[in-house]
Short mmCIF file of C-alpha atoms in Angstrom, two decimals:
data_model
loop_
_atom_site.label_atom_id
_atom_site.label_comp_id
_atom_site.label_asym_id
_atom_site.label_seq_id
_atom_site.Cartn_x
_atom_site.Cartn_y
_atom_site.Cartn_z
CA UNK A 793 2.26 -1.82 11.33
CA UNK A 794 3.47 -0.40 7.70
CA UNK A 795 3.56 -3.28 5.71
CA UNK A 796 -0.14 -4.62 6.31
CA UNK A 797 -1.60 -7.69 5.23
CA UNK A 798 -3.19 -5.68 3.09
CA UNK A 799 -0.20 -4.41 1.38
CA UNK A 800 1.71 -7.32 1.37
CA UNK A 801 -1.25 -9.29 -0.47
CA UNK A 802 -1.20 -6.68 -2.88
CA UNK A 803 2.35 -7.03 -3.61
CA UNK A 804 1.65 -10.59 -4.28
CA UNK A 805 -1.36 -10.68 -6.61
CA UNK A 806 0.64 -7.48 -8.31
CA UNK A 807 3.84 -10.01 -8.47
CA UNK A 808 1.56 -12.99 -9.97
CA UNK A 809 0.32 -10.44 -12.87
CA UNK A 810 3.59 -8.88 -13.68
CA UNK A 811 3.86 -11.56 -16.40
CA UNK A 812 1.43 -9.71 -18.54
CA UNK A 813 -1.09 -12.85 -18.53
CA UNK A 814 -5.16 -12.60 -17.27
CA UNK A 815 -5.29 -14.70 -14.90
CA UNK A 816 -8.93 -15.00 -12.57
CA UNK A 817 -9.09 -13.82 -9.29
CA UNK A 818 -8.99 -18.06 -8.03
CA UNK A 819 -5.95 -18.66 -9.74
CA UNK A 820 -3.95 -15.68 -7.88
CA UNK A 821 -5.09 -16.57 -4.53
CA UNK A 822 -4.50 -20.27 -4.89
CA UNK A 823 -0.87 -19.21 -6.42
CA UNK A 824 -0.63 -16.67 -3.38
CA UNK A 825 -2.19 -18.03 -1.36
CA UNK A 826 -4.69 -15.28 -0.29
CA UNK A 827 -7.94 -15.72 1.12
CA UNK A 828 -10.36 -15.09 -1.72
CA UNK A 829 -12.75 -12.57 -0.51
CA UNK A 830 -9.58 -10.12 0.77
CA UNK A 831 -8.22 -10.41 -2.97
CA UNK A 832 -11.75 -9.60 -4.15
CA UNK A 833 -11.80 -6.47 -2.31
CA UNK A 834 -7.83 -5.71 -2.77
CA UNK A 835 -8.60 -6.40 -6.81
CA UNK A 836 -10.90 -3.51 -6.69
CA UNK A 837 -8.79 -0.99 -4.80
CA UNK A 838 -5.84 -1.94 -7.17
CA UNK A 839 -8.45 -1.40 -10.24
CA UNK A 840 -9.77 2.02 -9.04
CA UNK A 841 -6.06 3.33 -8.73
CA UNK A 842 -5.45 2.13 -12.32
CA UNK A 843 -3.24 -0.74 -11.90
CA UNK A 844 -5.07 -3.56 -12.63
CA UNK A 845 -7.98 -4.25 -15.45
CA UNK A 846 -11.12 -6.40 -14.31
CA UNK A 847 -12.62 -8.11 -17.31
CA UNK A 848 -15.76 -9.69 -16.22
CA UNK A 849 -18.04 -12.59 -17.79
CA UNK A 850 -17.27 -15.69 -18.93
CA UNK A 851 -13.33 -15.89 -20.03
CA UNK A 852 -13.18 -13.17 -17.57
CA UNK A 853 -10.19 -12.01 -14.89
CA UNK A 854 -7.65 -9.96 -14.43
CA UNK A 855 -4.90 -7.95 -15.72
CA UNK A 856 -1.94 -5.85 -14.81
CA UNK A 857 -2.06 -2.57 -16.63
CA UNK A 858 0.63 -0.12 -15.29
CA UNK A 859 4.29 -0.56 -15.34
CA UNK A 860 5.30 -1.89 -11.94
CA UNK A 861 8.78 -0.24 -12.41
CA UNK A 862 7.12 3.23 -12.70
CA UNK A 863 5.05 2.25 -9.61
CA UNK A 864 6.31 3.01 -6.27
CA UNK A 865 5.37 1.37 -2.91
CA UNK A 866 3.86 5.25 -1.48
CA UNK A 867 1.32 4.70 -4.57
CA UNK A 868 0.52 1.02 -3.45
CA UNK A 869 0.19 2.13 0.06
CA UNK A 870 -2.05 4.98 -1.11
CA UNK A 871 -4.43 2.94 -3.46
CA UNK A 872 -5.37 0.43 -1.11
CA UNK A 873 -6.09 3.03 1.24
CA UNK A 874 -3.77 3.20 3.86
CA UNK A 875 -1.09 5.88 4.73
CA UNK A 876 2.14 5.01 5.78
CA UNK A 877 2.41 6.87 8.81
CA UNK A 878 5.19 5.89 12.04
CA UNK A 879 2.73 6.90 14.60
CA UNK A 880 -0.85 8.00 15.58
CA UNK A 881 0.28 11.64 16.04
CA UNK A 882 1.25 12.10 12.39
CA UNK A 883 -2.52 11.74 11.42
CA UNK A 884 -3.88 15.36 10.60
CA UNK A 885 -6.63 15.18 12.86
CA UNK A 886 -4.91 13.45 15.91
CA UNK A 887 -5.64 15.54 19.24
CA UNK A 888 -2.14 15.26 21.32
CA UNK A 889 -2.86 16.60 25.18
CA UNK A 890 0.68 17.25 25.24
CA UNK A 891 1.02 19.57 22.43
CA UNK A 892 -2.28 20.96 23.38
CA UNK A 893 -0.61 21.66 26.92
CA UNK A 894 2.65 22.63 25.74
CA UNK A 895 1.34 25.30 23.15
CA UNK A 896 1.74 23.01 20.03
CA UNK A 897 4.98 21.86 20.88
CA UNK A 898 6.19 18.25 21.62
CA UNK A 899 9.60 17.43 21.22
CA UNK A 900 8.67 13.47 20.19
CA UNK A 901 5.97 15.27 17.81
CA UNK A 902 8.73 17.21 16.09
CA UNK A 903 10.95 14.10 15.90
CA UNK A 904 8.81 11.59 14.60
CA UNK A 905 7.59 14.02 11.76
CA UNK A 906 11.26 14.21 10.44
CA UNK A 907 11.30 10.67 10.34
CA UNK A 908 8.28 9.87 8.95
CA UNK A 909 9.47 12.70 5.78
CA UNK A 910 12.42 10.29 5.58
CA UNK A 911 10.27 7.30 5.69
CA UNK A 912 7.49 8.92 2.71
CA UNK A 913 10.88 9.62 0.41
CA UNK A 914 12.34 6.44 0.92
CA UNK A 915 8.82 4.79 0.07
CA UNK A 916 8.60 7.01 -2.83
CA UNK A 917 12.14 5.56 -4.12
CA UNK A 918 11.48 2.36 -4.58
CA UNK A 919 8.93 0.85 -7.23
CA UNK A 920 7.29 -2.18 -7.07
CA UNK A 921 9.29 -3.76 -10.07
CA UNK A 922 12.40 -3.34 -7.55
CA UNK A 923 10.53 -5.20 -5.06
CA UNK A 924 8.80 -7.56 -7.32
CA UNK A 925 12.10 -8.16 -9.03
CA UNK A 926 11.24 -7.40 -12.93
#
């Protein structure tokens, strides 16, 4: 699956941020209605690729701090780790018998990797303030 739970989470707590406010990590979730210790570990994924700020302590939470219109859905698929890839094959290390048999070539091979190109652009077009509607 593309869209994991994962990624669609991180849409959300993204979404509840997008107003600009700190808000703690209880008040997404309960808003979002994501289990708490997935957003924990989604928070920090989203803070390592620069989109969110974690300010700890007491009065502590969290803040968006990129522009969700400059940020496309490739880069949220990247940050939290994942690639967006159609099928198994299109992994880099993936060992295919049947290209292995047919001298590196596979007709479904060749096929899917033109569609997953399409699929990386069009993921690439769209930011998450489309999505998010800002």
């Amino acid at each position: 699956m593309l869209i994991t739970k994962e990624i669609d989470y991180s849409l959300r707590m993204l979404s509840a941020l997008a107003s600009g406010e700190q808000m703690t990590m209880g008040d997404i979730c309960s808003r979002e209605w994501i289990p708490q210790q997935f957003g924990y570990k989604i928070l920090k994924k989203l803070a390592r690729a620069g989109m969110v700020s974690i300010i700890r302590g007491n009065g502590g939470g969290c803040r968006l701090c990129c522009d969700l219109r400059q940020v496309t859905l490739y880069e949220l698929v990247q940050a939290v780790g994942s690639e967006p890839l159609i099928a198994a094959c299109m992994e880099p290390e993936y060992e295919c018998t049947r290209r292995l048999q047919n001298h590196n070539c596979c007709a479904i091979h060749h096929n899917l990797t033109s569609i997953q190109r399409t699929l990386e652009e069009e993921l690439k077009k769209h930011t998450l303030g489309e999505l998010i509607e800002i």
